[in-house]
Amino acid sequence: MRHTISVLVENKSGVLARIATLFAARGYNIDSLSVGETDDPSISRMTIVVRGDEKILEQVEKQLNKLIDIIKLNDFLNVEHVERDLVLLKVKADKSTRNEILQIVDIFRAKIVDVSTNVLIIEMTGDEEKIQALLNMLKPFGIKEMARTGIIAMARGG
């Protein structure tokens, strides 16, 4: 089962290593990890996406809550929330394919952020399904490179 976990942590060195070590010790592969400062510079938000067994993940969450650097932990499994991911794609685009790619980019409300003779760099923000749909549409043109930020998430409401 897929879990998206939001963790507020002290913004200091070594915190990420301690959390990653905890997941590794339990044999969990982290599918996605993003970390950024919050509106309070002394606090960072980590969004961790993992798949796995409920019991083991519950143990990992309990151990995370014991770490002194953890301020708050939320598993969004049964919580209404918003998720976003950002992707940059470098796609082959010659004169014969450029217009078709531009139409696809427009349909997905993505952006062209760099243009060269035979390549476009495309930026898109969205949920995993939307990004995967864009990837499927652009794959036949030739994706040369891809970079993703990893999912960030926030619970709905107050």
Short mmCIF file of N, CA and C in Angstrom, two decimals, residues 2 4 30-35 47-49 51 81-89 108-111 122-135 146-154:
data_model
loop_
_atom_site.label_atom_id
_atom_site.label_comp_id
_atom_site.label_asym_id
_atom_site.label_seq_id
_atom_site.Cartn_x
_atom_site.Cartn_y
_atom_site.Cartn_z
N ARG A 2 0.46 2.25 -0.73
CA ARG A 2 1.23 3.49 -0.86
C ARG A 2 0.88 4.45 0.27
N THR A 4 1.81 8.36 1.84
CA THR A 4 2.45 9.67 1.73
C THR A 4 2.51 10.23 3.14
N ILE A 30 12.36 4.18 -0.16
CA ILE A 30 11.62 5.43 -0.26
C ILE A 30 11.41 5.71 -1.74
N ASP A 31 10.13 5.74 -2.18
CA ASP A 31 9.80 6.01 -3.58
C ASP A 31 10.09 7.46 -3.95
N SER A 32 9.79 8.35 -3.02
CA SER A 32 9.94 9.78 -3.29
C SER A 32 10.23 10.47 -1.97
N LEU A 33 11.12 11.47 -2.02
CA LEU A 33 11.46 12.24 -0.84
C LEU A 33 11.70 13.68 -1.25
N SER A 34 11.01 14.58 -0.61
CA SER A 34 11.28 16.00 -0.85
C SER A 34 11.38 16.69 0.50
N VAL A 35 12.26 17.66 0.56
CA VAL A 35 12.51 18.39 1.80
C VAL A 35 12.61 19.86 1.48
N THR A 47 8.38 15.28 2.81
CA THR A 47 7.29 14.46 2.30
C THR A 47 7.92 13.18 1.79
N ILE A 48 7.52 12.08 2.40
CA ILE A 48 8.11 10.77 2.11
C ILE A 48 7.02 9.88 1.55
N VAL A 49 7.27 9.29 0.40
CA VAL A 49 6.32 8.35 -0.20
C VAL A 49 6.95 6.97 -0.17
N ARG A 51 5.91 2.49 -0.10
CA ARG A 51 4.92 1.44 -0.28
C ARG A 51 5.33 0.29 0.63
N HIS A 81 -6.09 15.13 1.10
CA HIS A 81 -4.91 15.97 0.95
C HIS A 81 -4.67 16.30 -0.52
N VAL A 82 -3.78 17.23 -0.74
CA VAL A 82 -3.39 17.63 -2.09
C VAL A 82 -1.94 17.21 -2.28
N GLU A 83 -1.65 16.58 -3.42
CA GLU A 83 -0.28 16.18 -3.74
C GLU A 83 0.13 16.84 -5.05
N ARG A 84 1.39 17.22 -5.14
CA ARG A 84 1.94 17.75 -6.39
C ARG A 84 3.37 17.25 -6.56
N ASP A 85 3.75 17.14 -7.81
CA ASP A 85 5.09 16.75 -8.20
C ASP A 85 5.47 17.66 -9.35
N LEU A 86 6.74 18.00 -9.46
CA LEU A 86 7.20 18.83 -10.57
C LEU A 86 8.18 18.01 -11.39
N VAL A 87 8.04 18.06 -12.71
CA VAL A 87 8.93 17.33 -13.59
C VAL A 87 9.50 18.28 -14.64
N LEU A 88 10.77 18.08 -14.96
CA LEU A 88 11.41 18.73 -16.10
C LEU A 88 11.77 17.63 -17.09
N LEU A 89 11.36 17.82 -18.34
CA LEU A 89 11.62 16.83 -19.39
C LEU A 89 12.37 17.48 -20.54
N PHE A 108 -1.83 19.73 -21.64
CA PHE A 108 -1.51 19.37 -20.26
C PHE A 108 -1.21 20.58 -19.38
N ARG A 109 -1.33 21.77 -19.96
CA ARG A 109 -1.02 23.03 -19.24
C ARG A 109 0.40 23.00 -18.67
N ALA A 110 1.29 22.41 -19.43
CA ALA A 110 2.70 22.41 -19.06
C ALA A 110 3.34 23.65 -19.69
N LYS A 111 4.63 23.86 -19.47
CA LYS A 111 5.33 25.03 -20.00
C LYS A 111 6.60 24.60 -20.71
N ILE A 122 10.58 20.92 -20.99
CA ILE A 122 9.19 21.10 -20.60
C ILE A 122 9.08 20.96 -19.09
N GLU A 123 8.32 21.87 -18.48
CA GLU A 123 8.07 21.83 -17.04
C GLU A 123 6.59 21.57 -16.82
N MET A 124 6.28 20.67 -15.91
CA MET A 124 4.88 20.45 -15.54
C MET A 124 4.77 20.13 -14.06
N THR A 125 3.73 20.67 -13.45
CA THR A 125 3.40 20.37 -12.07
C THR A 125 2.05 19.67 -12.05
N GLY A 126 1.91 18.65 -11.23
CA GLY A 126 0.63 17.95 -11.14
C GLY A 126 0.74 16.73 -10.26
N ASP A 127 -0.33 15.95 -10.26
CA ASP A 127 -0.26 14.70 -9.51
C ASP A 127 0.43 13.63 -10.37
N GLU A 128 0.73 12.49 -9.75
CA GLU A 128 1.49 11.44 -10.46
C GLU A 128 0.80 10.97 -11.74
N GLU A 129 -0.52 10.86 -11.70
CA GLU A 129 -1.25 10.36 -12.88
C GLU A 129 -1.13 11.32 -14.05
N LYS A 130 -1.24 12.62 -13.78
CA LYS A 130 -1.15 13.62 -14.84
C LYS A 130 0.26 13.63 -15.44
N ILE A 131 1.27 13.55 -14.57
CA ILE A 131 2.65 13.54 -15.06
C ILE A 131 2.91 12.28 -15.87
N GLN A 132 2.40 11.14 -15.40
CA GLN A 132 2.58 9.89 -16.15
C GLN A 132 1.89 9.96 -17.51
N ALA A 133 0.72 10.58 -17.55
CA ALA A 133 0.01 10.73 -18.82
C ALA A 133 0.83 11.58 -19.80
N LEU A 134 1.44 12.66 -19.32
CA LEU A 134 2.29 13.49 -20.17
C LEU A 134 3.50 12.68 -20.65
N LEU A 135 4.12 11.94 -19.74
CA LEU A 135 5.27 11.10 -20.12
C LEU A 135 4.88 10.11 -21.22
N MET A 146 15.08 13.37 -17.72
CA MET A 146 13.95 13.70 -16.86
C MET A 146 14.45 13.95 -15.45
N ALA A 147 13.90 14.98 -14.81
CA ALA A 147 14.20 15.26 -13.40
C ALA A 147 12.87 15.55 -12.70
N ARG A 148 12.66 14.92 -11.54
CA ARG A 148 11.44 15.14 -10.76
C ARG A 148 11.80 15.57 -9.36
N THR A 149 10.94 16.39 -8.77
CA THR A 149 11.21 16.88 -7.42
C THR A 149 10.83 15.88 -6.35
N GLY A 150 9.91 14.99 -6.66
CA GLY A 150 9.31 14.15 -5.63
C GLY A 150 8.05 14.82 -5.15
N ILE A 151 7.16 14.03 -4.63
CA ILE A 151 5.85 14.53 -4.23
C ILE A 151 5.96 15.42 -3.00
N ILE A 152 5.21 16.51 -3.03
CA ILE A 152 4.96 17.30 -1.83
C ILE A 152 3.46 17.21 -1.56
N ALA A 153 3.07 17.27 -0.31
CA ALA A 153 1.66 17.08 0.02
C ALA A 153 1.28 17.93 1.22
N MET A 154 -0.03 18.26 1.28
CA MET A 154 -0.56 19.04 2.39
C MET A 154 -2.00 18.61 2.62
#
